[in-house]
PDB file of C-alpha atoms in Angstrom:
ATOM      1  CA  UNK A   1      63.296 243.865 168.123  1.00  0.00           C
ATOM      2  CA  UNK A   2      64.117 243.175 164.495  1.00  0.00           C
ATOM      3  CA  UNK A   3      62.546 245.362 161.895  1.00  0.00           C
ATOM      4  CA  UNK A   4      60.381 243.811 159.255  1.00  0.00           C
ATOM      5  CA  UNK A   5      62.909 244.491 156.504  1.00  0.00           C
ATOM      6  CA  UNK A   6      65.833 243.156 158.543  1.00  0.00           C
ATOM      7  CA  UNK A   7      63.939 239.942 159.308  1.00  0.00           C
ATOM      8  CA  UNK A   8      63.053 239.449 155.651  1.00  0.00           C
ATOM      9  CA  UNK A   9      66.671 239.893 154.570  1.00  0.00           C
ATOM     10  CA  UNK A  10      67.876 237.496 157.270  1.00  0.00           C
ATOM     11  CA  UNK A  11      65.353 234.864 156.189  1.00  0.00           C
ATOM     12  CA  UNK A  12      66.262 235.296 152.517  1.00  0.00           C
ATOM     13  CA  UNK A  13      69.930 234.760 153.407  1.00  0.00           C
ATOM     14  CA  UNK A  14      69.048 231.634 155.390  1.00  0.00           C
ATOM     15  CA  UNK A  15      67.074 230.250 152.444  1.00  0.00           C
ATOM     16  CA  UNK A  16      70.031 230.896 150.150  1.00  0.00           C
ATOM     17  CA  UNK A  17      72.224 228.918 152.557  1.00  0.00           C
ATOM     18  CA  UNK A  18      69.671 226.095 152.617  1.00  0.00           C
ATOM     19  CA  UNK A  19      69.665 225.909 148.812  1.00  0.00           C
ATOM     20  CA  UNK A  20      73.456 225.622 148.827  1.00  0.00           C
ATOM     21  CA  UNK A  21      73.369 222.922 151.526  1.00  0.00           C
ATOM     22  CA  UNK A  22      70.822 220.892 149.569  1.00  0.00           C
ATOM     23  CA  UNK A  23      73.072 221.045 146.496  1.00  0.00           C
ATOM     24  CA  UNK A  24      76.055 220.014 148.629  1.00  0.00           C
ATOM     25  CA  UNK A  25      74.190 217.025 150.097  1.00  0.00           C
ATOM     26  CA  UNK A  26      73.114 215.969 146.605  1.00  0.00           C
ATOM     27  CA  UNK A  27      76.711 216.089 145.404  1.00  0.00           C
ATOM     28  CA  UNK A  28      77.892 214.058 148.400  1.00  0.00           C
ATOM     29  CA  UNK A  29      75.231 211.414 147.791  1.00  0.00           C
ATOM     30  CA  UNK A  30      76.191 211.166 144.103  1.00  0.00           C
ATOM     31  CA  UNK A  31      79.826 210.745 145.088  1.00  0.00           C
ATOM     32  CA  UNK A  32      78.877 207.799 147.333  1.00  0.00           C
ATOM     33  CA  UNK A  33      77.316 205.895 144.446  1.00  0.00           C
ATOM     34  CA  UNK A  34      73.980 204.917 142.976  1.00  0.00           C
ATOM     35  CA  UNK A  35      72.481 203.420 146.150  1.00  0.00           C
ATOM     36  CA  UNK A  36      73.184 206.550 148.179  1.00  0.00           C
ATOM     37  CA  UNK A  37      71.915 208.732 145.358  1.00  0.00           C
ATOM     38  CA  UNK A  38      68.639 206.806 145.186  1.00  0.00           C
ATOM     39  CA  UNK A  39      68.214 207.010 148.946  1.00  0.00           C
ATOM     40  CA  UNK A  40      69.063 210.714 148.930  1.00  0.00           C
ATOM     41  CA  UNK A  41      66.625 211.568 146.140  1.00  0.00           C
ATOM     42  CA  UNK A  42      63.546 211.006 148.296  1.00  0.00           C
ATOM     43  CA  UNK A  43      64.944 212.986 151.193  1.00  0.00           C
ATOM     44  CA  UNK A  44      66.212 215.773 148.934  1.00  0.00           C
ATOM     45  CA  UNK A  45      62.831 215.998 147.215  1.00  0.00           C
ATOM     46  CA  UNK A  46      61.218 216.435 150.631  1.00  0.00           C
ATOM     47  CA  UNK A  47      63.778 219.079 151.538  1.00  0.00           C
ATOM     48  CA  UNK A  48      63.112 220.978 148.327  1.00  0.00           C
ATOM     49  CA  UNK A  49      59.383 220.812 148.986  1.00  0.00           C
ATOM     50  CA  UNK A  50      59.860 222.190 152.519  1.00  0.00           C
ATOM     51  CA  UNK A  51      62.138 224.899 151.121  1.00  0.00           C
ATOM     52  CA  UNK A  52      59.487 225.869 148.572  1.00  0.00           C
ATOM     53  CA  UNK A  53      56.817 226.048 151.292  1.00  0.00           C
ATOM     54  CA  UNK A  54      59.149 228.168 153.408  1.00  0.00           C
ATOM     55  CA  UNK A  55      59.813 230.492 150.473  1.00  0.00           C
ATOM     56  CA  UNK A  56      56.055 230.797 149.994  1.00  0.00           C
ATOM     57  CA  UNK A  57      55.678 231.705 153.681  1.00  0.00           C
ATOM     58  CA  UNK A  58      58.350 234.382 153.203  1.00  0.00           C
ATOM     59  CA  UNK A  59      56.364 235.826 150.305  1.00  0.00           C
ATOM     60  CA  UNK A  60      53.264 235.815 152.537  1.00  0.00           C
ATOM     61  CA  UNK A  61      55.289 237.631 155.180  1.00  0.00           C
ATOM     62  CA  UNK A  62      56.395 240.260 152.664  1.00  0.00           C
ATOM     63  CA  UNK A  63      52.823 240.858 151.517  1.00  0.00           C
ATOM     64  CA  UNK A  64      51.231 240.815 154.956  1.00  0.00           C
ATOM     65  CA  UNK A  65      49.725 243.945 156.363  1.00  0.00           C
ATOM     66  CA  UNK A  66      50.559 245.237 159.798  1.00  0.00           C
ATOM     67  CA  UNK A  67      47.620 243.376 161.326  1.00  0.00           C
ATOM     68  CA  UNK A  68      48.676 240.035 159.884  1.00  0.00           C
ATOM     69  CA  UNK A  69      52.419 240.553 160.402  1.00  0.00           C
ATOM     70  CA  UNK A  70      52.619 238.658 163.701  1.00  0.00           C
ATOM     71  CA  UNK A  71      50.763 235.629 162.315  1.00  0.00           C
ATOM     72  CA  UNK A  72      52.814 235.590 159.114  1.00  0.00           C
ATOM     73  CA  UNK A  73      56.040 235.926 161.098  1.00  0.00           C
ATOM     74  CA  UNK A  74      55.074 233.044 163.389  1.00  0.00           C
ATOM     75  CA  UNK A  75      54.224 230.854 160.386  1.00  0.00           C
ATOM     76  CA  UNK A  76      57.502 231.728 158.712  1.00  0.00           C
ATOM     77  CA  UNK A  77      59.537 230.982 161.825  1.00  0.00           C
ATOM     78  CA  UNK A  78      57.818 227.610 162.244  1.00  0.00           C
ATOM     79  CA  UNK A  79      58.435 226.724 158.588  1.00  0.00           C
ATOM     80  CA  UNK A  80      62.100 227.733 158.887  1.00  0.00           C
ATOM     81  CA  UNK A  81      62.541 225.628 162.032  1.00  0.00           C
ATOM     82  CA  UNK A  82      61.001 222.617 160.275  1.00  0.00           C
ATOM     83  CA  UNK A  83      63.198 223.157 157.220  1.00  0.00           C
ATOM     84  CA  UNK A  84      66.373 223.428 159.295  1.00  0.00           C
ATOM     85  CA  UNK A  85      65.520 220.231 161.190  1.00  0.00           C
ATOM     86  CA  UNK A  86      64.975 218.359 157.925  1.00  0.00           C
ATOM     87  CA  UNK A  87      68.217 219.742 156.543  1.00  0.00           C
ATOM     88  CA  UNK A  88      70.118 218.623 159.624  1.00  0.00           C
ATOM     89  CA  UNK A  89      68.607 215.150 159.318  1.00  0.00           C
ATOM     90  CA  UNK A  90      69.713 214.926 155.691  1.00  0.00           C
ATOM     91  CA  UNK A  91      73.176 216.233 156.554  1.00  0.00           C
ATOM     92  CA  UNK A  92      73.625 213.541 159.164  1.00  0.00           C
ATOM     93  CA  UNK A  93      72.703 210.808 156.676  1.00  0.00           C
ATOM     94  CA  UNK A  94      74.897 211.982 153.833  1.00  0.00           C
TER      95      UNK A  94
END
């Protein structure tokens, strides 16, 4: 079983990777022209919003007490799964 600290570091690393992927997708959309950039903006805005919510869940996880740890962890894992699915959707489009 992962320790609390190890899980937090793993999630922080995943969020760093997500930020980089979002920037990469944005650059690819810009390279494809104005129409692709306009289409990408909405999806990238949604991705950034999901990333921000996931980062907030990570902060909740860090602050949670032992009693709330399991709930915070479950919420964080769900948010990360949702974020990764949205990222994959954006990747496939751009």
